[in-house]
Amino acid sequence: AGVIRFVALLVTLLGTWFVTQMYFDQSWKAITLRSWLGKELPQHKCGIQKSCPQNHFAFKIISGAANVVGPSICFDDVILMSSVRNNIGRGLNIVLVNGTSGQLLKSEAFDMYSGDINKLDTFLQEIKHGTIVLVASYDDAATKMNDKIRAHFVELGSSHVNKLGFRDNWVFLGAKGLHNKSPFEDYIRNDVKTNKYDGWPELLELEGCAPRKMD
């Protein structure tokens, strides 16, 4: 009887060990010597995946999710627009920062469904040379969009604004005085066949390192 109990206990222990190894396999692989020593992994600015080189600003832009979860814009490790800050709105959420110092110049939300498009037109016209512009869509960003507004964003370096349509999602970082197309932009079309949410596409996340204006 003692032998049987011993064998049963051994089988149970081996089975538990096997299940534990299978369950935690991926997590186990992620454990590093640093974590064994009780040291936390380095946290990069704005929570992006890697640190930025010298004379670059870290940023992360997250679009809204349907008409429920608002967007977020982080620049140089500071959340400049978010639901928590209570400064976002339906449409286009735009942040302007000084391209040399990284200082916040202005942030504003523009209702692109029923708002006054002339306010956005004036806002974009007044952007000064060397200003970095960050944009996150929320709910609907294109109903009031016209050719003049699209041309402003093209001037800032956008490649996708001309095809932005009803309830499409869009995230973008550009600059006034940019001579080429911005490498920091993402766009997803509102399509009933592929939408993640009922009537809206999935949210977008854009992160990277924006070069500081040096001249």
XYZ file of C-alpha atoms in Angstrom:
215
model
C 0.000 0.000 0.000
C 2.903 2.318 0.839
C 4.494 1.707 -2.540
C 1.227 2.442 -4.324
C 0.821 5.734 -2.432
C 4.400 6.704 -3.270
C 3.886 5.961 -6.975
C 0.613 7.892 -6.995
C 2.303 10.892 -5.343
C 5.192 10.741 -7.818
C 2.805 10.648 -10.792
C 0.861 13.604 -9.380
C 4.019 15.641 -8.883
C 5.287 14.862 -12.380
C 1.901 15.742 -13.881
C 1.801 19.039 -11.986
C 5.338 19.876 -13.101
C 4.487 19.111 -16.747
C 1.329 21.257 -16.740
C 3.173 24.102 -15.017
C 5.970 23.984 -17.570
C 3.515 24.065 -20.487
C 1.435 26.864 -18.977
C 4.287 29.162 -18.108
C 6.549 28.323 -21.027
C 6.196 31.665 -22.784
C 6.415 33.684 -19.598
C 9.431 31.672 -18.483
C 11.266 32.528 -21.677
C 10.672 36.207 -21.026
C 12.366 36.099 -17.625
C 15.827 37.618 -17.757
C 18.758 37.767 -15.387
C 17.778 41.373 -14.679
C 14.364 40.310 -13.371
C 15.913 37.504 -11.277
C 18.058 40.154 -9.620
C 14.958 42.180 -8.810
C 15.644 44.965 -11.284
C 12.856 46.288 -13.493
C 13.289 46.478 -17.236
C 13.882 50.040 -18.492
C 10.756 52.035 -19.321
C 11.010 54.170 -22.422
C 9.327 57.550 -22.811
C 5.622 57.377 -23.708
C 5.859 53.601 -23.209
C 7.248 53.014 -26.694
C 9.218 49.865 -27.446
C 12.669 51.411 -27.676
C 14.504 54.510 -26.526
C 14.954 57.382 -28.939
C 18.363 58.626 -30.093
C 19.699 62.004 -29.083
C 17.846 65.002 -30.532
C 14.643 63.006 -31.055
C 11.297 63.156 -29.246
C 9.447 59.972 -28.261
C 5.753 59.960 -29.106
C 2.739 57.674 -29.112
C -0.623 58.432 -30.719
C -3.665 56.206 -30.127
C -6.870 56.829 -32.058
C -10.311 56.511 -30.525
C -12.096 53.167 -30.381
C -15.533 53.550 -32.007
C -17.372 56.367 -30.187
C -16.687 54.904 -26.754
C -12.982 55.097 -25.873
C -11.262 58.391 -26.572
C -7.846 58.907 -28.168
C -4.543 59.623 -26.459
C -1.517 61.657 -27.540
C 1.804 61.422 -25.687
C 4.859 63.481 -26.600
C 8.249 63.430 -24.877
C 6.763 61.346 -22.031
C 3.873 63.731 -21.335
C 0.228 62.851 -22.056
C -1.021 65.959 -23.827
C -4.526 64.801 -24.795
C -6.616 61.996 -23.291
C -9.943 61.157 -21.674
C -8.280 61.495 -18.266
C -7.204 65.056 -19.091
C -10.753 65.685 -20.330
C -9.555 67.590 -23.396
C -10.533 65.289 -26.265
C -13.587 65.266 -28.488
C -15.318 63.676 -31.448
C -13.524 64.346 -34.725
C -9.879 65.377 -34.959
C -7.762 65.801 -31.839
C -4.701 67.906 -32.652
C -1.607 68.835 -30.652
C 0.960 71.432 -31.700
C 4.442 71.382 -30.160
C 7.563 73.432 -30.746
C 9.797 71.369 -33.011
C 12.975 72.582 -31.304
C 12.104 72.601 -27.610
C 9.238 70.094 -27.585
C 7.116 72.581 -25.623
C 3.342 72.300 -25.958
C 1.956 75.191 -27.987
C -1.702 74.291 -28.328
C -4.136 71.361 -28.224
C -7.682 71.315 -29.498
C -10.449 68.968 -30.655
C -12.523 69.704 -33.763
C -15.951 68.163 -34.299
C -15.836 66.882 -37.872
C -19.463 65.719 -37.947
C -21.403 68.827 -36.978
C -18.793 71.423 -36.007
C -17.652 74.605 -37.735
C -14.990 73.613 -40.287
C -13.813 77.227 -40.525
C -12.361 76.961 -37.009
C -10.151 74.088 -38.117
C -9.189 75.966 -41.271
C -8.042 78.974 -39.220
C -6.233 76.727 -36.737
C -4.250 75.001 -39.497
C -3.460 78.232 -41.349
C -1.924 79.753 -38.204
C 0.561 76.914 -37.599
C 4.077 78.346 -37.692
C 7.084 76.935 -39.505
C 8.936 74.316 -37.437
C 5.860 73.183 -35.476
C 5.273 69.459 -34.984
C 1.636 68.424 -35.455
C 0.115 65.283 -33.896
C -3.370 64.090 -34.887
C -5.691 61.369 -33.587
C -9.170 60.643 -34.934
C -12.167 59.764 -32.766
C -15.599 58.544 -33.902
C -15.831 60.393 -37.241
C -13.053 62.546 -38.664
C -14.196 63.220 -42.217
C -17.825 64.270 -42.646
C -16.924 67.987 -42.647
C -13.562 67.437 -44.343
C -13.151 69.461 -47.530
C -10.413 69.924 -50.127
C -8.994 72.980 -48.396
C -8.564 71.165 -45.076
C -7.070 68.135 -46.802
C -4.562 70.404 -48.560
C -3.408 71.784 -45.202
C -2.637 68.281 -43.950
C -0.899 67.356 -47.200
C 1.335 70.373 -46.649
C 2.132 68.982 -43.202
C 3.284 65.715 -44.793
C 0.180 63.509 -44.870
C -0.149 60.779 -47.498
C -3.561 59.447 -46.418
C -5.738 62.453 -45.630
C -7.065 62.678 -49.197
C -8.751 59.284 -48.849
C -10.036 59.784 -45.311
C -13.748 58.949 -45.223
C -16.688 58.613 -42.835
C -15.624 56.940 -39.571
C -12.186 55.961 -40.901
C -9.452 55.922 -38.269
C -6.358 58.061 -38.719
C -3.225 58.850 -36.698
C -0.548 61.210 -37.955
C 2.554 63.163 -36.993
C 3.757 65.837 -39.393
C 5.365 69.267 -39.315
C 4.986 72.694 -40.856
C 7.810 73.180 -43.341
C 8.312 69.461 -43.967
C 9.682 68.994 -47.476
C 8.828 65.296 -47.776
C 5.998 62.984 -46.803
C 5.927 62.120 -43.115
C 6.939 58.534 -42.229
C 4.645 58.709 -39.195
C 1.096 58.000 -40.309
C -1.449 55.183 -40.263
C -4.937 54.860 -41.638
C -7.660 52.214 -41.585
C -10.846 52.299 -43.596
C -14.346 51.929 -42.205
C -15.503 48.667 -43.809
C -18.432 46.559 -42.594
C -16.579 43.419 -43.690
C -13.497 44.086 -41.578
C -14.616 46.466 -38.804
C -13.674 45.331 -35.318
C -16.451 47.351 -33.724
C -20.013 47.696 -34.947
C -19.787 50.535 -37.471
C -16.161 51.435 -36.732
C -12.745 49.969 -37.563
C -10.267 48.966 -34.866
C -8.207 51.627 -33.116
C -4.738 52.552 -34.355
C -1.507 52.996 -32.415
C 1.435 54.927 -33.821
C 4.730 55.370 -31.989
C 8.220 56.467 -32.872
C 10.967 59.055 -32.525
C 10.398 62.445 -34.137
C 13.598 64.347 -34.981
C 14.144 67.642 -33.226
C 14.306 70.702 -35.491
C 17.932 71.805 -35.332
C 17.993 74.831 -37.648
